[in-house]
Short mmCIF file of C-alpha atoms and ligand atoms in Angstrom, two decimals:
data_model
loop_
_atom_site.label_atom_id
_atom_site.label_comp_id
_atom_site.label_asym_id
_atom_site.label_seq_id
_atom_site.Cartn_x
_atom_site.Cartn_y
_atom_site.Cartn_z
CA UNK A 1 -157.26 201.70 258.23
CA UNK A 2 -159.83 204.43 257.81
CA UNK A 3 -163.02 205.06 259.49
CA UNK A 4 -166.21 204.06 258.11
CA UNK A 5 -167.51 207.30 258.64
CA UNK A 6 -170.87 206.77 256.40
CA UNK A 7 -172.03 203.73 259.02
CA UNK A 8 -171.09 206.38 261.93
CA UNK A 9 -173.16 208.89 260.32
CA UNK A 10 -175.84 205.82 259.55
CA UNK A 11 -175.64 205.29 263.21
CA UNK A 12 -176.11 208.77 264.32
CA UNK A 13 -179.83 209.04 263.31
CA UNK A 14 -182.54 207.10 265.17
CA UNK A 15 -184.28 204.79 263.71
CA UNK A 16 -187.29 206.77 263.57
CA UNK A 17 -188.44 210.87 265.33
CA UNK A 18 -191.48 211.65 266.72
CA UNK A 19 -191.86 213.95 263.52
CA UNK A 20 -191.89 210.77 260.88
CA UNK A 21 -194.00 208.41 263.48
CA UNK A 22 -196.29 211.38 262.77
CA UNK A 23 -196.48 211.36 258.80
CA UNK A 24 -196.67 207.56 259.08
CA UNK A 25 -199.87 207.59 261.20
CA UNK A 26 -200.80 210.38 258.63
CA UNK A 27 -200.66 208.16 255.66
CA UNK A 28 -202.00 204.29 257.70
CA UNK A 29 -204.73 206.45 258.72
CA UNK A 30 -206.01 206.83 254.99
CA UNK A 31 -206.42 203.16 254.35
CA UNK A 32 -209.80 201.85 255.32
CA UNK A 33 -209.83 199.66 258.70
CA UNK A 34 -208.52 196.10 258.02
CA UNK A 35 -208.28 193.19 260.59
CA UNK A 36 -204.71 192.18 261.85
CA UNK A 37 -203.57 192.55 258.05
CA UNK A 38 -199.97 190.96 256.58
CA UNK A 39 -197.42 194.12 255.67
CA UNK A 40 -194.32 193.96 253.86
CA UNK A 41 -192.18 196.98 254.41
CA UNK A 42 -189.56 196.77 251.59
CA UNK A 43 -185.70 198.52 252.51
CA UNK A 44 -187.23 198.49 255.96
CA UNK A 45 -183.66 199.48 257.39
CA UNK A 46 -183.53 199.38 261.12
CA UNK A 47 -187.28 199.14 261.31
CA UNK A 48 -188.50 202.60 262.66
CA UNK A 49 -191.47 202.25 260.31
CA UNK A 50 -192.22 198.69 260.31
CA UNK A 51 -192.55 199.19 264.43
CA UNK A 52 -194.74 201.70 263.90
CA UNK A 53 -196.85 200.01 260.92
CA UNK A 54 -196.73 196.95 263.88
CA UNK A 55 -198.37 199.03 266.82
CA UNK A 56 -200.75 200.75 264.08
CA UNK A 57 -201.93 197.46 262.27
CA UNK A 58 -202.04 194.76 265.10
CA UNK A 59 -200.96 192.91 261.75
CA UNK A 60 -198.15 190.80 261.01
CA UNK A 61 -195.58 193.12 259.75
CA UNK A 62 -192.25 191.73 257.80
CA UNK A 63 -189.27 194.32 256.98
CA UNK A 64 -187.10 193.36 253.94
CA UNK A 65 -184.09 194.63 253.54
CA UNK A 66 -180.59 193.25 252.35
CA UNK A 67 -178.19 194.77 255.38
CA UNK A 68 -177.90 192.44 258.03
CA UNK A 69 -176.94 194.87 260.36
CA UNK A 70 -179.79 196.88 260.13
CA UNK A 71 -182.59 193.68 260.69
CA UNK A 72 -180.78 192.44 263.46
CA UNK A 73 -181.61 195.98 264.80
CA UNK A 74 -184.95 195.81 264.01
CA UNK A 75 -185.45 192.47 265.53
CA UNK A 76 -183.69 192.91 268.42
CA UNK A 77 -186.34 196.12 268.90
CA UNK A 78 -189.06 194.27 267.73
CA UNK A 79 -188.56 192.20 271.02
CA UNK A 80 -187.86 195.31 273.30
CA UNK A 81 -190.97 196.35 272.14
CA UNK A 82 -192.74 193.03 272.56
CA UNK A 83 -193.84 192.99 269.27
CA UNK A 84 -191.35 189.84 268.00
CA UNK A 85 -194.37 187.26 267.29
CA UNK A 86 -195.80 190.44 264.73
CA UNK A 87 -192.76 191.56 263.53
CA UNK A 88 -190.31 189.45 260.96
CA UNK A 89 -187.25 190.43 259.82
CA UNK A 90 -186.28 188.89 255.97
CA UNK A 91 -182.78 189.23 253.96
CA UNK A 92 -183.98 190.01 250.46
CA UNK A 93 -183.09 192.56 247.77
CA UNK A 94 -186.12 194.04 246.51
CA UNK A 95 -184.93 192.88 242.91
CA UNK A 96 -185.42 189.18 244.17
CA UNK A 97 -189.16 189.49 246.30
CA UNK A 98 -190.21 185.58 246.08
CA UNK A 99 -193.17 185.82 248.06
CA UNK A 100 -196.43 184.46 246.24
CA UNK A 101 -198.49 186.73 244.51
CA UNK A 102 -201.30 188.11 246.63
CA UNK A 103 -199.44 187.28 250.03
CA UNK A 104 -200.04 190.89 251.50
CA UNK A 105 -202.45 193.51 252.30
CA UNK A 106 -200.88 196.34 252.49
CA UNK A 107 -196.90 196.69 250.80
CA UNK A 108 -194.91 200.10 252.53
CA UNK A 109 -191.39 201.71 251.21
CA UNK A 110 -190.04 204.40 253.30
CA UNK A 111 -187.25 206.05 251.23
CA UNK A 112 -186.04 202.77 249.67
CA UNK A 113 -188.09 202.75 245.94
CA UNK A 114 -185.39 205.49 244.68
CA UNK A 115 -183.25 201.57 244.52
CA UNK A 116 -185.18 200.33 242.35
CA UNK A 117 -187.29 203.63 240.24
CA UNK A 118 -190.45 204.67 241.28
CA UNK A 119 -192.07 203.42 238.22
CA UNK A 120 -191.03 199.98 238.26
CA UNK A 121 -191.24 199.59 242.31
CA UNK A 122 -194.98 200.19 241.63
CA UNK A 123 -195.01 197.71 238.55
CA UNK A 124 -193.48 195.11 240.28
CA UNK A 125 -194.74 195.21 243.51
CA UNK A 126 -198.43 194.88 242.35
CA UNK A 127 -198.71 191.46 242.17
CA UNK A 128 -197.59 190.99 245.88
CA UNK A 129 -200.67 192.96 246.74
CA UNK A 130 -204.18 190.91 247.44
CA UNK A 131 -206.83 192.59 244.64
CA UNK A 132 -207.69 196.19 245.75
CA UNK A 133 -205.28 196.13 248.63
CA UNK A 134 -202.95 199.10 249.03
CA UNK A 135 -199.48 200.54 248.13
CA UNK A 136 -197.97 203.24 249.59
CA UNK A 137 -194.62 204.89 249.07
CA UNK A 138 -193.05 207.35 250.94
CA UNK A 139 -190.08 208.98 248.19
CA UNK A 140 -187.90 212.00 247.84
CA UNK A 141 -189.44 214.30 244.98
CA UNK A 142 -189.10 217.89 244.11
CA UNK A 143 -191.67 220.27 245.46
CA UNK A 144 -191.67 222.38 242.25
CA UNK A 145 -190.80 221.40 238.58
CA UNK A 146 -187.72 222.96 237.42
CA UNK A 147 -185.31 222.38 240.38
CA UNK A 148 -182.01 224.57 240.08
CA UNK A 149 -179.51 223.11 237.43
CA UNK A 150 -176.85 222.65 240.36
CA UNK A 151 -179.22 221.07 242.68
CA UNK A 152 -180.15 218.18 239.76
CA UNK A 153 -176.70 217.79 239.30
CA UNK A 154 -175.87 217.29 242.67
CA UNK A 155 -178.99 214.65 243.30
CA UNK A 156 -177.87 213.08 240.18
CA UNK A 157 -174.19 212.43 241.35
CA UNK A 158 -174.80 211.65 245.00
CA UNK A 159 -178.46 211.85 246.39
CA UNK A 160 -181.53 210.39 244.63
CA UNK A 161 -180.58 210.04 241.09
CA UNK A 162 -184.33 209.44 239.56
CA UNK A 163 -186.45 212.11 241.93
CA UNK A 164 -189.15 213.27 240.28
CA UNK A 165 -191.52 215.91 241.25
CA UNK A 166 -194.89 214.85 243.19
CA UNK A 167 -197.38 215.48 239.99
CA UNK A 168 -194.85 213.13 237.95
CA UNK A 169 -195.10 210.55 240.49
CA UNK A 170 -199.05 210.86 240.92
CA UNK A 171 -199.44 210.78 237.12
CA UNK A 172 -197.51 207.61 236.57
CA UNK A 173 -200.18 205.59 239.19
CA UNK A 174 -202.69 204.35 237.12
CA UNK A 175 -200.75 203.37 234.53
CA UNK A 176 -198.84 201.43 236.97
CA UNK A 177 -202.14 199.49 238.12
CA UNK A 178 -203.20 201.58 240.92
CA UNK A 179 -206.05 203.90 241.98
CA UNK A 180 -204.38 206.94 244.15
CA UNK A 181 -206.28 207.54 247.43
CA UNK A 182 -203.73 210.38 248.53
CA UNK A 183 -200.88 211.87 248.48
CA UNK A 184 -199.23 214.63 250.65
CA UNK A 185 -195.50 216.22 250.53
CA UNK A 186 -193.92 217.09 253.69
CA UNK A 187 -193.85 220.27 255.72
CA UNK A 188 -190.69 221.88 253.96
CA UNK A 189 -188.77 222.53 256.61
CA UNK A 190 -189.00 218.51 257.78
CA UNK A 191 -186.04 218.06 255.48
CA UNK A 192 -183.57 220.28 257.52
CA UNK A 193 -185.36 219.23 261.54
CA UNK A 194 -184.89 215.68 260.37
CA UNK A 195 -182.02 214.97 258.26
CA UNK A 196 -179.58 218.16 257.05
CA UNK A 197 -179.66 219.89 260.15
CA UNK A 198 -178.42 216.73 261.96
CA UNK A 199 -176.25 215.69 259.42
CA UNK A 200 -174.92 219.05 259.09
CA UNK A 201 -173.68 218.85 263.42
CA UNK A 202 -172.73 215.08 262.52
CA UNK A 203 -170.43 216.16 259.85
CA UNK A 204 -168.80 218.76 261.87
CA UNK A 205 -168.67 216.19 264.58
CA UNK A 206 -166.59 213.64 262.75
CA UNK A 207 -164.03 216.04 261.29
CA UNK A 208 -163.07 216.73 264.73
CA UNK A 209 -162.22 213.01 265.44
CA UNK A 210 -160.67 211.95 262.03
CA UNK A 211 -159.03 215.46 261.12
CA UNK A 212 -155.96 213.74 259.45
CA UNK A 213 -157.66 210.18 258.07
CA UNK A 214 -157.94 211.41 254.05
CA UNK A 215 -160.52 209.01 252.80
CA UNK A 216 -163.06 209.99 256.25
CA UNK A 217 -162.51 213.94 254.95
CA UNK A 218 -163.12 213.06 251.27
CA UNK A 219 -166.41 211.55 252.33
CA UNK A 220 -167.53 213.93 254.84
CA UNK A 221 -166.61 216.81 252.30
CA UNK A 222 -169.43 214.77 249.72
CA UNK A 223 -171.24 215.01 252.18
CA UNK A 224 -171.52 218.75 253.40
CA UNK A 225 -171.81 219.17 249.68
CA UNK A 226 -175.26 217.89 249.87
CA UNK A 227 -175.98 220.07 253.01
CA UNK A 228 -174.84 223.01 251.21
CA UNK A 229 -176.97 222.38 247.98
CA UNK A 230 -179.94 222.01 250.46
CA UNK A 231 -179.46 224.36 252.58
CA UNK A 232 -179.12 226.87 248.83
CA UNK A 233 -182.52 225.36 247.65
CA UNK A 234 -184.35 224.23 250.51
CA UNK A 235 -187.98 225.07 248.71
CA UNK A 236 -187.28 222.38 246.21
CA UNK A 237 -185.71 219.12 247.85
CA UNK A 238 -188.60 217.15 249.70
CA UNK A 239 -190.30 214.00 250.18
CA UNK A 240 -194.44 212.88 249.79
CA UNK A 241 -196.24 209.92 250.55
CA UNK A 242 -198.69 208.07 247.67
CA UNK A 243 -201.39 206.21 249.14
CA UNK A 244 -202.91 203.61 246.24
CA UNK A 245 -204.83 200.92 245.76
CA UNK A 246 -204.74 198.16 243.19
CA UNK A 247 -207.12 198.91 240.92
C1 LIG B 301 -183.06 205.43 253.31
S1 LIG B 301 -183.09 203.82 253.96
C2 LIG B 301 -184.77 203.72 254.54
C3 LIG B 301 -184.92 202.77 255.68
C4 LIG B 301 -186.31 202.70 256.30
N1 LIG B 301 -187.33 202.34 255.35
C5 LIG B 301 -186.68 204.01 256.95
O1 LIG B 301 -187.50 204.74 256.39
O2 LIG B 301 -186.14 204.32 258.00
C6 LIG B 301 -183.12 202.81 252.48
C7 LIG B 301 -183.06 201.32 252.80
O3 LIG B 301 -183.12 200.59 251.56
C8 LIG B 301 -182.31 199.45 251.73
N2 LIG B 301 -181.96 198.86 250.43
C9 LIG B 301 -181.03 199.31 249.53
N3 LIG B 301 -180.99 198.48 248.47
C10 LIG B 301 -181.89 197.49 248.72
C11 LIG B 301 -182.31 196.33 248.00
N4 LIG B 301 -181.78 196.02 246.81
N5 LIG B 301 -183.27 195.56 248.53
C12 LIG B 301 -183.82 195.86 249.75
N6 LIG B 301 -183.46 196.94 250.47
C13 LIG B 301 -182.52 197.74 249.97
C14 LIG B 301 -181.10 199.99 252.48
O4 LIG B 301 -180.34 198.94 253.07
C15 LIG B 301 -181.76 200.91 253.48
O5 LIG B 301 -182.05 200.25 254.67
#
């Protein structure tokens, strides 16, 4: 049997770095004050962020996400933490949210609205949100328009498929039923501390242990692919947060 080599590399990361805790507080600390408000954190993954939206908010937080795995993770550090009464973990696709409309104050996606587009995450989402509550995305985007012909090709095949750059995003907002507050892109070297850099010693790390399985090497060869196209074009692969409010 081969190795599932993409959970090992899954597994590899932390749930969240000091770095991201960081550019979460950066973006929470945009939204006016609000008292012990309900979050949903859609594709909240192992939870980094929704812990962190927990200690921020003193709100009830609730992660979505559809891989088991990854909420009993996030529940079982919700309760390390002491924070299970505030924090609930929910098995949902994002294409199937059933919550009433209006149920929360503030909705967050950390690197998970690429599953369902950018544009239609915000359409969709809206009604969730209580009248002039907020919305805020953290998504991958291109720094500058115009990103090198093998880089969209790459990101098309393998990475983000729909990445837009930040002015796209911020332009689509209002149609979209939002008023933006703020938005900010990412140091540029964030990209390689936090995720190629790592995955590139990961990588490197795994080929030593499965030097002979064929379908690990086809994967981990995918995925030094991506560290190579980065590493080319590092000025024009990055990430921005979009602080809004339902207008
Ligand atoms: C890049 S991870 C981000 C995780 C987390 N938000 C973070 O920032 O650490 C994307 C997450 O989206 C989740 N996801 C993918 N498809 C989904 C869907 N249809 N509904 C809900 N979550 C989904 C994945 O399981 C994964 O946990």
């Amino acid at each position: 049997m081969s190795a599932d080599v993409l959970s090992e590399i899954r597994e590899a990361f932390p749930a969240t770095s000091p770095r991201r805790d960081e550019s979460i507080r950066r973006a929470f600390r945009t939204l006016p004050s609000l008292e012990r408000p309900r979050i949903l954190d859609i594709g909240c993954g192992r939870g980094g962020p929704t812990l962190e939206l927990a200690r921020l908010s003193q709100g009830q937080v609730i992660g979505l996400d559809i891989r088991q795995c990854d909420l009993n993770e996030l529940e079982r550090a919700a309760a390390e933490a002491g924070l299970s009464q505030r924090v609930k973990a929910v098995n949902r696709s994002m294409f199937d949210i059933d919550f009433p409309d209006e149920s929360f104050d503030i909705v967050w996606a950390e690197g998970s609205i690429f599953v369902i587009g950018f544009e239609r995450g915000l359409r969709e989402w809206r009604r969730l949100i209580k009248p002039r509550r907020f919305l805020v995305v953290h998504a991958a985007t291109w720094l500058r328009p115009d990103p090198p012909r093998e880089m969209l090709a790459a990101w098309r095949e393998s990475m983000y498929p729909g990445t837009m750059t930040v002015a796209e995003c911020a332009d689509l907002v209002p149609s979209c039923g939002y008023d933006l507050l703020d938005h900010f892109a990412l140091p540029e070297d964030f990209w390689w501390h936090e995720y190629f850099g790592p995955l590139q010693e990961c990588i490197e790390g795994l080929r030593r242990k499965y030097p002979n399985d064929a379908d690990a090497v086809r994967v981990l060869d995918e995925q030094q692919r991506n560290v190579d196209i980065y590493r080319k074009y590092p000025q024009w692969y990055g990430s921005a947060y979009f602080v809004m409010q339902r207008s």
